[in-house]
Amino acid sequence: MLKQNYLNLILSGAALSGILLGAYWLNQPEAVTPQNGTCELHHSDCRFEIAGRVGQISVFPRPVPIEEPLAITLQLPEGSRLLSGYIEGINMYMGKIPVIVEQAEGQTVRAVSFLGSCSEPQMQWRLVLQLQDANEKKVTQSWAFITRL
């Protein structure tokens, strides 16, 4: 009977460890490398390329606000579409903040997001978009920007 209790305890601990490890792994930020050179959204609109075609992204207002809506405008290359998007903290983990599409008309997509405040006087962020090109190939693009308290 005592052996059975120890076995149950060990199996329960192993199951709990597996669940915690899985949750930790799922919440890790994706390793996304900027594919657009040195363009920073808090300074200017940024151009990007998908399958040899050029698109453009911009955020408004500038400077990028915290605790206020952030408008994102995306001019997609012909035949491309937005699959999903999020914003994540670079210098502090803030989770994945969703980018919500408000309007999509032709190749122009208007979206919104909302950045929370944190204790960092200058927060570094990364906007990550999952796109699909005209050949239905998934492409990830990312852009860095900052906010200041």
mmCIF file of N, CA and C in Angstrom:
data_model
loop_
_atom_site.group_PDB
_atom_site.id
_atom_site.type_symbol
_atom_site.label_atom_id
_atom_site.label_comp_id
_atom_site.label_asym_id
_atom_site.label_seq_id
_atom_site.Cartn_x
_atom_site.Cartn_y
_atom_site.Cartn_z
ATOM 1 N N MET A 1 0.823 -1.191 0.000
ATOM 2 C CA MET A 1 0.000 0.000 0.000
ATOM 3 C C MET A 1 0.870 1.259 0.000
ATOM 4 N N LEU A 2 1.937 1.254 0.792
ATOM 5 C CA LEU A 2 2.839 2.396 0.878
ATOM 6 C C LEU A 2 3.542 2.618 -0.461
ATOM 7 N N LYS A 3 3.944 1.514 -1.133
ATOM 8 C CA LYS A 3 4.574 1.627 -2.443
ATOM 9 C C LYS A 3 3.617 2.258 -3.443
ATOM 10 N N GLN A 4 2.353 1.889 -3.389
ATOM 11 C CA GLN A 4 1.342 2.431 -4.295
ATOM 12 C C GLN A 4 1.185 3.950 -4.088
ATOM 13 N N ASN A 5 1.188 4.395 -2.836
ATOM 14 C CA ASN A 5 1.076 5.824 -2.542
ATOM 15 C C ASN A 5 2.278 6.592 -3.087
ATOM 16 N N TYR A 6 3.477 6.049 -2.915
ATOM 17 C CA TYR A 6 4.677 6.687 -3.452
ATOM 18 C C TYR A 6 4.628 6.740 -4.981
ATOM 19 N N LEU A 7 4.187 5.671 -5.595
ATOM 20 C CA LEU A 7 4.081 5.621 -7.047
ATOM 21 C C LEU A 7 3.083 6.674 -7.539
ATOM 22 N N ASN A 8 1.946 6.777 -6.878
ATOM 23 C CA ASN A 8 0.951 7.792 -7.243
ATOM 24 C C ASN A 8 1.512 9.202 -7.073
ATOM 25 N N LEU A 9 2.247 9.442 -6.006
ATOM 26 C CA LEU A 9 2.857 10.741 -5.748
ATOM 27 C C LEU A 9 3.876 11.089 -6.835
ATOM 28 N N ILE A 10 4.702 10.127 -7.211
ATOM 29 C CA ILE A 10 5.714 10.342 -8.247
ATOM 30 C C ILE A 10 5.045 10.622 -9.592
ATOM 31 N N LEU A 11 4.020 9.840 -9.940
ATOM 32 C CA LEU A 11 3.317 10.055 -11.208
ATOM 33 C C LEU A 11 2.600 11.403 -11.235
ATOM 34 N N SER A 12 2.006 11.784 -10.123
ATOM 35 C CA SER A 12 1.328 13.086 -10.045
ATOM 36 C C SER A 12 2.332 14.222 -10.203
ATOM 37 N N GLY A 13 3.482 14.108 -9.566
ATOM 38 C CA GLY A 13 4.538 15.114 -9.689
ATOM 39 C C GLY A 13 5.050 15.217 -11.116
ATOM 40 N N ALA A 14 5.226 14.076 -11.764
ATOM 41 C CA ALA A 14 5.693 14.073 -13.156
ATOM 42 C C ALA A 14 4.660 14.718 -14.072
ATOM 43 N N ALA A 15 3.383 14.413 -13.857
ATOM 44 C CA ALA A 15 2.325 15.012 -14.680
ATOM 45 C C ALA A 15 2.275 16.524 -14.475
ATOM 46 N N LEU A 16 2.354 16.970 -13.225
ATOM 47 C CA LEU A 16 2.342 18.397 -12.932
ATOM 48 C C LEU A 16 3.550 19.092 -13.556
ATOM 49 N N SER A 17 4.715 18.459 -13.465
ATOM 50 C CA SER A 17 5.922 19.029 -14.085
ATOM 51 C C SER A 17 5.742 19.162 -15.592
ATOM 52 N N GLY A 18 5.152 18.150 -16.215
ATOM 53 C CA GLY A 18 4.910 18.197 -17.656
ATOM 54 C C GLY A 18 3.965 19.323 -18.036
ATOM 55 N N ILE A 19 2.915 19.509 -17.255
ATOM 56 C CA ILE A 19 1.954 20.583 -17.517
ATOM 57 C C ILE A 19 2.626 21.940 -17.367
ATOM 58 N N LEU A 20 3.387 22.133 -16.301
ATOM 59 C CA LEU A 20 4.073 23.413 -16.080
ATOM 60 C C LEU A 20 5.103 23.697 -17.165
ATOM 61 N N LEU A 21 5.846 22.673 -17.580
ATOM 62 C CA LEU A 21 6.823 22.842 -18.655
ATOM 63 C C LEU A 21 6.135 23.228 -19.957
ATOM 64 N N GLY A 22 5.005 22.568 -20.256
ATOM 65 C CA GLY A 22 4.247 22.886 -21.461
ATOM 66 C C GLY A 22 3.726 24.311 -21.439
ATOM 67 N N ALA A 23 3.196 24.760 -20.308
ATOM 68 C CA ALA A 23 2.696 26.132 -20.183
ATOM 69 C C ALA A 23 3.838 27.134 -20.347
ATOM 70 N N TYR A 24 4.985 26.845 -19.762
ATOM 71 C CA TYR A 24 6.148 27.724 -19.897
ATOM 72 C C TYR A 24 6.571 27.823 -21.358
ATOM 73 N N TRP A 25 6.644 26.691 -22.040
ATOM 74 C CA TRP A 25 7.074 26.657 -23.437
ATOM 75 C C TRP A 25 6.093 27.419 -24.324
ATOM 76 N N LEU A 26 4.788 27.258 -24.102
ATOM 77 C CA LEU A 26 3.785 27.930 -24.923
ATOM 78 C C LEU A 26 3.783 29.443 -24.730
ATOM 79 N N ASN A 27 4.223 29.925 -23.586
ATOM 80 C CA ASN A 27 4.202 31.356 -23.310
ATOM 81 C C ASN A 27 5.520 32.052 -23.610
ATOM 82 N N GLN A 28 6.491 31.336 -24.164
ATOM 83 C CA GLN A 28 7.755 31.964 -24.528
ATOM 84 C C GLN A 28 7.579 32.802 -25.783
ATOM 85 N N PRO A 29 8.197 33.999 -25.837
ATOM 86 C CA PRO A 29 8.092 34.809 -27.048
ATOM 87 C C PRO A 29 8.740 34.084 -28.225
ATOM 88 N N GLU A 30 8.135 34.235 -29.399
ATOM 89 C CA GLU A 30 8.704 33.619 -30.596
ATOM 90 C C GLU A 30 10.020 34.305 -30.945
ATOM 91 N N ALA A 31 10.943 33.519 -31.452
ATOM 92 C CA ALA A 31 12.201 34.102 -31.912
ATOM 93 C C ALA A 31 11.947 34.666 -33.303
ATOM 94 N N VAL A 32 11.707 35.954 -33.365
ATOM 95 C CA VAL A 32 11.404 36.612 -34.625
ATOM 96 C C VAL A 32 12.508 37.603 -34.915
ATOM 97 N N THR A 33 13.106 37.484 -36.067
ATOM 98 C CA THR A 33 14.164 38.392 -36.455
ATOM 99 C C THR A 33 13.591 39.451 -37.384
ATOM 100 N N PRO A 34 13.866 40.714 -37.106
ATOM 101 C CA PRO A 34 13.365 41.743 -38.018
ATOM 102 C C PRO A 34 13.851 41.480 -39.439
ATOM 103 N N GLN A 35 12.925 41.549 -40.393
ATOM 104 C CA GLN A 35 13.255 41.270 -41.784
ATOM 105 C C GLN A 35 13.264 42.539 -42.612
ATOM 106 N N ASN A 36 13.284 43.684 -41.949
ATOM 107 C CA ASN A 36 13.121 44.927 -42.686
ATOM 108 C C ASN A 36 14.232 45.937 -42.424
ATOM 109 N N GLY A 37 15.387 45.459 -42.066
ATOM 110 C CA GLY A 37 16.498 46.382 -41.845
ATOM 111 C C GLY A 37 16.352 47.142 -40.546
ATOM 112 N N THR A 38 16.594 48.450 -40.601
ATOM 113 C CA THR A 38 16.630 49.244 -39.379
ATOM 114 C C THR A 38 15.425 50.167 -39.220
ATOM 115 N N CYS A 39 14.383 50.003 -39.980
ATOM 116 C CA CYS A 39 13.222 50.873 -39.876
ATOM 117 C C CYS A 39 12.553 50.704 -38.511
ATOM 118 N N GLU A 40 12.300 51.827 -37.849
ATOM 119 C CA GLU A 40 11.633 51.807 -36.549
ATOM 120 C C GLU A 40 10.332 52.577 -36.658
ATOM 121 N N LEU A 41 9.237 51.935 -36.303
ATOM 122 C CA LEU A 41 7.904 52.501 -36.496
ATOM 123 C C LEU A 41 7.643 53.779 -35.705
ATOM 124 N N HIS A 42 8.356 53.996 -34.603
ATOM 125 C CA HIS A 42 8.126 55.218 -33.838
ATOM 126 C C HIS A 42 8.709 56.448 -34.521
ATOM 127 N N HIS A 43 9.534 56.237 -35.574
ATOM 128 C CA HIS A 43 10.123 57.347 -36.319
ATOM 129 C C HIS A 43 9.436 57.590 -37.657
ATOM 130 N N SER A 44 9.055 56.505 -38.346
ATOM 131 C CA SER A 44 8.557 56.669 -39.715
ATOM 132 C C SER A 44 7.750 55.457 -40.164
ATOM 133 N N ASP A 45 7.090 55.599 -41.306
ATOM 134 C CA ASP A 45 6.461 54.452 -41.936
ATOM 135 C C ASP A 45 7.570 53.499 -42.378
ATOM 136 N N CYS A 46 7.256 52.235 -42.469
ATOM 137 C CA CYS A 46 8.260 51.251 -42.865
ATOM 138 C C CYS A 46 7.787 50.476 -44.091
ATOM 139 N N ARG A 47 8.700 50.251 -44.990
ATOM 140 C CA ARG A 47 8.413 49.450 -46.177
ATOM 141 C C ARG A 47 8.908 48.034 -45.911
ATOM 142 N N PHE A 48 8.253 47.066 -46.537
ATOM 143 C CA PHE A 48 8.672 45.674 -46.415
ATOM 144 C C PHE A 48 8.385 44.967 -47.724
ATOM 145 N N GLU A 49 8.959 43.793 -47.865
ATOM 146 C CA GLU A 49 8.825 43.048 -49.114
ATOM 147 C C GLU A 49 8.342 41.635 -48.842
ATOM 148 N N ILE A 50 7.392 41.202 -49.665
ATOM 149 C CA ILE A 50 6.911 39.815 -49.625
ATOM 150 C C ILE A 50 6.931 39.304 -51.059
ATOM 151 N N ALA A 51 7.686 38.254 -51.296
ATOM 152 C CA ALA A 51 7.783 37.620 -52.612
ATOM 153 C C ALA A 51 8.076 38.650 -53.713
ATOM 154 N N GLY A 52 8.991 39.579 -53.422
ATOM 155 C CA GLY A 52 9.402 40.561 -54.413
ATOM 156 C C GLY A 52 8.461 41.743 -54.577
ATOM 157 N N ARG A 53 7.387 41.789 -53.798
ATOM 158 C CA ARG A 53 6.429 42.897 -53.883
ATOM 159 C C ARG A 53 6.518 43.729 -52.604
ATOM 160 N N VAL A 54 6.367 45.040 -52.751
ATOM 161 C CA VAL A 54 6.570 45.966 -51.638
ATOM 162 C C VAL A 54 5.246 46.334 -50.974
ATOM 163 N N GLY A 55 5.287 46.385 -49.639
ATOM 164 C CA GLY A 55 4.165 46.857 -48.837
ATOM 165 C C GLY A 55 4.657 47.941 -47.896
ATOM 166 N N GLN A 56 3.731 48.501 -47.124
ATOM 167 C CA GLN A 56 4.096 49.568 -46.194
ATOM 168 C C GLN A 56 3.246 49.466 -44.933
ATOM 169 N N ILE A 57 3.851 49.823 -43.793
ATOM 170 C CA ILE A 57 3.147 49.815 -42.515
ATOM 171 C C ILE A 57 3.415 51.126 -41.786
ATOM 172 N N SER A 58 2.408 51.605 -41.065
ATOM 173 C CA SER A 58 2.579 52.810 -40.262
ATOM 174 C C SER A 58 1.758 52.689 -38.988
ATOM 175 N N VAL A 59 2.168 53.437 -37.972
ATOM 176 C CA VAL A 59 1.418 53.515 -36.717
ATOM 177 C C VAL A 59 1.096 54.980 -36.448
ATOM 178 N N PHE A 60 0.000 55.189 -35.754
ATOM 179 C CA PHE A 60 -0.425 56.541 -35.400
ATOM 180 C C PHE A 60 -1.103 56.489 -34.049
ATOM 181 N N PRO A 61 -0.865 57.413 -33.188
ATOM 182 C CA PRO A 61 -0.035 58.616 -33.312
ATOM 183 C C PRO A 61 1.430 58.322 -33.030
ATOM 184 N N ARG A 62 2.228 59.322 -33.315
ATOM 185 C CA ARG A 62 3.644 59.316 -32.970
ATOM 186 C C ARG A 62 3.901 60.538 -32.116
ATOM 187 N N PRO A 63 4.576 60.435 -31.004
ATOM 188 C CA PRO A 63 5.163 59.231 -30.426
ATOM 189 C C PRO A 63 4.074 58.209 -30.067
ATOM 190 N N VAL A 64 4.480 56.963 -30.072
ATOM 191 C CA VAL A 64 3.562 55.861 -29.809
ATOM 192 C C VAL A 64 3.059 55.959 -28.370
ATOM 193 N N PRO A 65 1.732 55.958 -28.195
ATOM 194 C CA PRO A 65 1.171 56.142 -26.849
ATOM 195 C C PRO A 65 1.085 54.837 -26.051
ATOM 196 N N ILE A 66 1.007 54.978 -24.737
ATOM 197 C CA ILE A 66 0.683 53.846 -23.880
ATOM 198 C C ILE A 66 -0.683 54.122 -23.265
ATOM 199 N N GLU A 67 -1.409 53.068 -23.005
ATOM 200 C CA GLU A 67 -2.749 53.133 -22.425
ATOM 201 C C GLU A 67 -3.713 53.974 -23.259
ATOM 202 N N GLU A 68 -3.477 54.007 -24.556
ATOM 203 C CA GLU A 68 -4.366 54.646 -25.525
ATOM 204 C C GLU A 68 -4.351 53.782 -26.783
ATOM 205 N N PRO A 69 -5.399 53.860 -27.614
ATOM 206 C CA PRO A 69 -5.408 53.061 -28.842
ATOM 207 C C PRO A 69 -4.233 53.412 -29.761
ATOM 208 N N LEU A 70 -3.653 52.394 -30.348
ATOM 209 C CA LEU A 70 -2.581 52.549 -31.328
ATOM 210 C C LEU A 70 -3.139 52.087 -32.669
ATOM 211 N N ALA A 71 -3.255 53.008 -33.627
ATOM 212 C CA ALA A 71 -3.768 52.687 -34.959
ATOM 213 C C ALA A 71 -2.626 52.175 -35.832
ATOM 214 N N ILE A 72 -2.875 51.078 -36.516
ATOM 215 C CA ILE A 72 -1.886 50.455 -37.400
ATOM 216 C C ILE A 72 -2.497 50.390 -38.792
ATOM 217 N N THR A 73 -1.796 50.936 -39.781
ATOM 218 C CA THR A 73 -2.263 50.871 -41.159
ATOM 219 C C THR A 73 -1.259 50.076 -41.964
ATOM 220 N N LEU A 74 -1.768 49.120 -42.702
ATOM 221 C CA LEU A 74 -0.935 48.202 -43.471
ATOM 222 C C LEU A 74 -1.378 48.244 -44.921
ATOM 223 N N GLN A 75 -0.453 48.573 -45.804
ATOM 224 C CA GLN A 75 -0.709 48.512 -47.240
ATOM 225 C C GLN A 75 0.005 47.263 -47.745
ATOM 226 N N LEU A 76 -0.769 46.208 -47.976
ATOM 227 C CA LEU A 76 -0.204 44.912 -48.344
ATOM 228 C C LEU A 76 0.181 44.851 -49.813
ATOM 229 N N PRO A 77 1.234 44.100 -50.118
ATOM 230 C CA PRO A 77 1.553 43.864 -51.529
ATOM 231 C C PRO A 77 0.401 43.108 -52.204
ATOM 232 N N GLU A 78 0.249 43.303 -53.493
ATOM 233 C CA GLU A 78 -0.817 42.651 -54.255
ATOM 234 C C GLU A 78 -0.811 41.142 -54.034
ATOM 235 N N GLY A 79 -1.973 40.594 -53.725
ATOM 236 C CA GLY A 79 -2.125 39.155 -53.533
ATOM 237 C C GLY A 79 -1.817 38.671 -52.131
ATOM 238 N N SER A 80 -1.323 39.537 -51.257
ATOM 239 C CA SER A 80 -0.983 39.146 -49.887
ATOM 240 C C SER A 80 -2.162 39.415 -48.966
ATOM 241 N N ARG A 81 -2.144 38.751 -47.812
ATOM 242 C CA ARG A 81 -3.168 39.027 -46.808
ATOM 243 C C ARG A 81 -2.600 38.844 -45.408
ATOM 244 N N LEU A 82 -3.232 39.530 -44.450
ATOM 245 C CA LEU A 82 -2.836 39.446 -43.049
ATOM 246 C C LEU A 82 -3.545 38.264 -42.408
ATOM 247 N N LEU A 83 -2.778 37.383 -41.758
ATOM 248 C CA LEU A 83 -3.352 36.243 -41.052
ATOM 249 C C LEU A 83 -3.573 36.555 -39.580
ATOM 250 N N SER A 84 -2.569 37.148 -38.937
ATOM 251 C CA SER A 84 -2.674 37.484 -37.519
ATOM 252 C C SER A 84 -1.545 38.433 -37.148
ATOM 253 N N GLY A 85 -1.658 39.007 -35.950
ATOM 254 C CA GLY A 85 -0.612 39.900 -35.491
ATOM 255 C C GLY A 85 -0.659 40.086 -33.992
ATOM 256 N N TYR A 86 0.483 40.467 -33.439
ATOM 257 C CA TYR A 86 0.574 40.763 -32.008
ATOM 258 C C TYR A 86 1.760 41.688 -31.773
ATOM 259 N N ILE A 87 1.765 42.281 -30.579
ATOM 260 C CA ILE A 87 2.886 43.115 -30.134
ATOM 261 C C ILE A 87 3.436 42.486 -28.870
ATOM 262 N N GLU A 88 4.767 42.432 -28.763
ATOM 263 C CA GLU A 88 5.399 41.880 -27.566
ATOM 264 C C GLU A 88 6.492 42.814 -27.081
ATOM 265 N N GLY A 89 6.740 42.763 -25.781
ATOM 266 C CA GLY A 89 7.819 43.548 -25.207
ATOM 267 C C GLY A 89 9.160 42.906 -25.524
ATOM 268 N N ILE A 90 10.163 43.732 -25.776
ATOM 269 C CA ILE A 90 11.515 43.227 -26.034
ATOM 270 C C ILE A 90 12.332 43.264 -24.749
ATOM 271 N N ASN A 91 12.330 44.406 -24.042
ATOM 272 C CA ASN A 91 13.152 44.521 -22.844
ATOM 273 C C ASN A 91 12.404 44.132 -21.567
ATOM 274 N N MET A 92 11.114 43.794 -21.677
ATOM 275 C CA MET A 92 10.350 43.294 -20.538
ATOM 276 C C MET A 92 9.221 42.429 -21.083
ATOM 277 N N TYR A 93 9.017 41.271 -20.497
ATOM 278 C CA TYR A 93 7.949 40.396 -20.964
ATOM 279 C C TYR A 93 6.590 40.998 -20.625
ATOM 280 N N MET A 94 5.763 41.213 -21.636
ATOM 281 C CA MET A 94 4.431 41.793 -21.461
ATOM 282 C C MET A 94 3.361 40.888 -22.080
ATOM 283 N N GLY A 95 3.712 39.658 -22.403
ATOM 284 C CA GLY A 95 2.769 38.768 -23.075
ATOM 285 C C GLY A 95 2.664 39.146 -24.540
ATOM 286 N N LYS A 96 1.687 38.554 -25.213
ATOM 287 C CA LYS A 96 1.421 38.873 -26.617
ATOM 288 C C LYS A 96 0.135 39.680 -26.678
ATOM 289 N N ILE A 97 0.272 40.931 -27.045
ATOM 290 C CA ILE A 97 -0.859 41.845 -27.124
ATOM 291 C C ILE A 97 -1.441 41.745 -28.531
ATOM 292 N N PRO A 98 -2.714 41.404 -28.662
ATOM 293 C CA PRO A 98 -3.275 41.185 -30.004
ATOM 294 C C PRO A 98 -3.383 42.460 -30.833
ATOM 295 N N VAL A 99 -3.247 42.285 -32.130
ATOM 296 C CA VAL A 99 -3.524 43.324 -33.118
ATOM 297 C C VAL A 99 -4.879 42.961 -33.707
ATOM 298 N N ILE A 100 -5.841 43.861 -33.559
ATOM 299 C CA ILE A 100 -7.218 43.577 -33.953
ATOM 300 C C ILE A 100 -7.552 44.328 -35.235
ATOM 301 N N VAL A 101 -7.935 43.597 -36.273
ATOM 302 C CA VAL A 101 -8.301 44.207 -37.553
ATOM 303 C C VAL A 101 -9.664 44.873 -37.405
ATOM 304 N N GLU A 102 -9.717 46.147 -37.754
ATOM 305 C CA GLU A 102 -10.982 46.890 -37.719
ATOM 306 C C GLU A 102 -11.601 47.012 -39.096
ATOM 307 N N GLN A 103 -10.742 47.123 -40.125
ATOM 308 C CA GLN A 103 -11.249 47.299 -41.480
ATOM 309 C C GLN A 103 -10.226 46.765 -42.466
ATOM 310 N N ALA A 104 -10.708 46.012 -43.440
ATOM 311 C CA ALA A 104 -9.851 45.531 -44.523
ATOM 312 C C ALA A 104 -10.566 45.825 -45.832
ATOM 313 N N GLU A 105 -9.936 46.661 -46.636
ATOM 314 C CA GLU A 105 -10.531 47.076 -47.895
ATOM 315 C C GLU A 105 -9.462 46.968 -48.974
ATOM 316 N N GLY A 106 -9.622 46.030 -49.876
ATOM 317 C CA GLY A 106 -8.591 45.810 -50.890
ATOM 318 C C GLY A 106 -7.312 45.344 -50.210
ATOM 319 N N GLN A 107 -6.229 46.013 -50.512
ATOM 320 C CA GLN A 107 -4.939 45.665 -49.917
ATOM 321 C C GLN A 107 -4.618 46.527 -48.695
ATOM 322 N N THR A 108 -5.549 47.391 -48.276
ATOM 323 C CA THR A 108 -5.342 48.239 -47.107
ATOM 324 C C THR A 108 -6.035 47.637 -45.899
ATOM 325 N N VAL A 109 -5.269 47.454 -44.836
ATOM 326 C CA VAL A 109 -5.801 46.906 -43.586
ATOM 327 C C VAL A 109 -5.596 47.947 -42.498
ATOM 328 N N ARG A 110 -6.653 48.238 -41.762
ATOM 329 C CA ARG A 110 -6.575 49.123 -40.605
ATOM 330 C C ARG A 110 -6.836 48.284 -39.368
ATOM 331 N N ALA A 111 -5.899 48.370 -38.419
ATOM 332 C CA ALA A 111 -5.979 47.566 -37.202
ATOM 333 C C ALA A 111 -5.706 48.464 -36.000
ATOM 334 N N VAL A 112 -5.947 47.918 -34.825
ATOM 335 C CA VAL A 112 -5.730 48.661 -33.600
ATOM 336 C C VAL A 112 -5.135 47.732 -32.548
ATOM 337 N N SER A 113 -4.365 48.313 -31.641
ATOM 338 C CA SER A 113 -3.845 47.585 -30.492
ATOM 339 C C SER A 113 -3.794 48.559 -29.325
ATOM 340 N N PHE A 114 -3.469 48.047 -28.157
ATOM 341 C CA PHE A 114 -3.499 48.860 -26.945
ATOM 342 C C PHE A 114 -2.349 48.416 -26.056
ATOM 343 N N LEU A 115 -1.372 49.292 -25.869
ATOM 344 C CA LEU A 115 -0.182 48.951 -25.087
ATOM 345 C C LEU A 115 -0.363 49.341 -23.628
ATOM 346 N N GLY A 116 -0.023 48.443 -22.750
ATOM 347 C CA GLY A 116 -0.087 48.730 -21.325
ATOM 348 C C GLY A 116 1.141 49.475 -20.850
ATOM 349 N N SER A 117 1.024 50.047 -19.693
ATOM 350 C CA SER A 117 2.120 50.774 -19.078
ATOM 351 C C SER A 117 2.925 49.812 -18.210
ATOM 352 N N CYS A 118 4.204 50.100 -18.070
ATOM 353 C CA CYS A 118 5.039 49.296 -17.178
ATOM 354 C C CYS A 118 6.029 50.229 -16.483
ATOM 355 N N SER A 119 6.904 49.663 -15.689
ATOM 356 C CA SER A 119 7.825 50.469 -14.889
ATOM 357 C C SER A 119 9.037 50.975 -15.678
ATOM 358 N N GLU A 120 9.246 50.465 -16.879
ATOM 359 C CA GLU A 120 10.387 50.898 -17.692
ATOM 360 C C GLU A 120 10.141 52.311 -18.236
ATOM 361 N N PRO A 121 11.070 53.240 -18.057
ATOM 362 C CA PRO A 121 10.877 54.587 -18.608
ATOM 363 C C PRO A 121 10.884 54.595 -20.139
ATOM 364 N N GLN A 122 11.639 53.681 -20.749
ATOM 365 C CA GLN A 122 11.626 53.519 -22.209
ATOM 366 C C GLN A 122 11.414 52.042 -22.504
ATOM 367 N N MET A 123 10.243 51.727 -23.010
ATOM 368 C CA MET A 123 9.897 50.341 -23.317
ATOM 369 C C MET A 123 10.163 50.064 -24.787
ATOM 370 N N GLN A 124 10.795 48.925 -25.059
ATOM 371 C CA GLN A 124 11.064 48.495 -26.427
ATOM 372 C C GLN A 124 10.041 47.428 -26.798
ATOM 373 N N TRP A 125 9.438 47.583 -27.971
ATOM 374 C CA TRP A 125 8.381 46.688 -28.434
ATOM 375 C C TRP A 125 8.721 46.114 -29.803
ATOM 376 N N ARG A 126 8.030 45.031 -30.140
ATOM 377 C CA ARG A 126 8.139 44.441 -31.476
ATOM 378 C C ARG A 126 6.720 44.121 -31.954
ATOM 379 N N LEU A 127 6.372 44.659 -33.122
ATOM 380 C CA LEU A 127 5.112 44.334 -33.784
ATOM 381 C C LEU A 127 5.393 43.180 -34.733
ATOM 382 N N VAL A 128 4.672 42.081 -34.582
ATOM 383 C CA VAL A 128 4.896 40.876 -35.386
ATOM 384 C C VAL A 128 3.619 40.563 -36.159
ATOM 385 N N LEU A 129 3.743 40.448 -37.472
ATOM 386 C CA LEU A 129 2.598 40.101 -38.314
ATOM 387 C C LEU A 129 2.867 38.811 -39.062
ATOM 388 N N GLN A 130 1.878 37.943 -39.051
ATOM 389 C CA GLN A 130 1.912 36.710 -39.840
ATOM 390 C C GLN A 130 1.116 37.015 -41.108
ATOM 391 N N LEU A 131 1.782 36.966 -42.248
ATOM 392 C CA LEU A 131 1.169 37.295 -43.532
ATOM 393 C C LEU A 131 1.192 36.077 -44.442
ATOM 394 N N GLN A 132 0.421 36.166 -45.507
ATOM 395 C CA GLN A 132 0.414 35.109 -46.517
ATOM 396 C C GLN A 132 0.630 35.778 -47.866
ATOM 397 N N ASP A 133 1.583 35.267 -48.644
ATOM 398 C CA ASP A 133 1.841 35.874 -49.948
ATOM 399 C C ASP A 133 0.862 35.335 -50.992
ATOM 400 N N ALA A 134 1.000 35.779 -52.217
ATOM 401 C CA ALA A 134 0.085 35.388 -53.298
ATOM 402 C C ALA A 134 0.107 33.887 -53.572
ATOM 403 N N ASN A 135 1.204 33.220 -53.213
ATOM 404 C CA ASN A 135 1.322 31.769 -53.406
ATOM 405 C C ASN A 135 0.905 30.982 -52.167
ATOM 406 N N GLU A 136 0.263 31.652 -51.206
ATOM 407 C CA GLU A 136 -0.219 31.076 -49.955
ATOM 408 C C GLU A 136 0.898 30.604 -49.022
ATOM 409 N N LYS A 137 2.090 31.151 -49.200
ATOM 410 C CA LYS A 137 3.208 30.861 -48.307
ATOM 411 C C LYS A 137 3.130 31.820 -47.122
ATOM 412 N N LYS A 138 3.274 31.295 -45.898
ATOM 413 C CA LYS A 138 3.242 32.134 -44.705
ATOM 414 C C LYS A 138 4.577 32.843 -44.522
ATOM 415 N N VAL A 139 4.493 34.133 -44.207
ATOM 416 C CA VAL A 139 5.668 34.973 -44.023
ATOM 417 C C VAL A 139 5.489 35.763 -42.735
ATOM 418 N N THR A 140 6.519 35.807 -41.889
ATOM 419 C CA THR A 140 6.471 36.600 -40.667
ATOM 420 C C THR A 140 7.333 37.839 -40.845
ATOM 421 N N GLN A 141 6.752 38.993 -40.552
ATOM 422 C CA GLN A 141 7.468 40.262 -40.603
ATOM 423 C C GLN A 141 7.403 40.883 -39.218
ATOM 424 N N SER A 142 8.428 41.649 -38.845
ATOM 425 C CA SER A 142 8.410 42.317 -37.538
ATOM 426 C C SER A 142 9.090 43.679 -37.622
ATOM 427 N N TRP A 143 8.654 44.580 -36.735
ATOM 428 C CA TRP A 143 9.164 45.940 -36.683
ATOM 429 C C TRP A 143 9.334 46.342 -35.232
ATOM 430 N N ALA A 144 10.410 47.026 -34.937
ATOM 431 C CA ALA A 144 10.673 47.497 -33.572
ATOM 432 C C ALA A 144 10.167 48.929 -33.405
ATOM 433 N N PHE A 145 9.781 49.253 -32.181
ATOM 434 C CA PHE A 145 9.429 50.632 -31.837
ATOM 435 C C PHE A 145 9.553 50.798 -30.342
ATOM 436 N N ILE A 146 9.512 52.047 -29.870
ATOM 437 C CA ILE A 146 9.650 52.313 -28.441
ATOM 438 C C ILE A 146 8.510 53.190 -27.953
ATOM 439 N N THR A 147 8.273 53.128 -26.643
ATOM 440 C CA THR A 147 7.380 54.058 -25.964
ATOM 441 C C THR A 147 8.149 54.631 -24.784
ATOM 442 N N ARG A 148 7.768 55.837 -24.380
ATOM 443 C CA ARG A 148 8.410 56.482 -23.230
ATOM 444 C C ARG A 148 7.335 56.919 -22.254
ATOM 445 N N LEU A 149 7.668 56.800 -20.954
ATOM 446 C CA LEU A 149 6.744 57.264 -19.930
ATOM 447 C C LEU A 149 6.704 58.774 -19.877
#
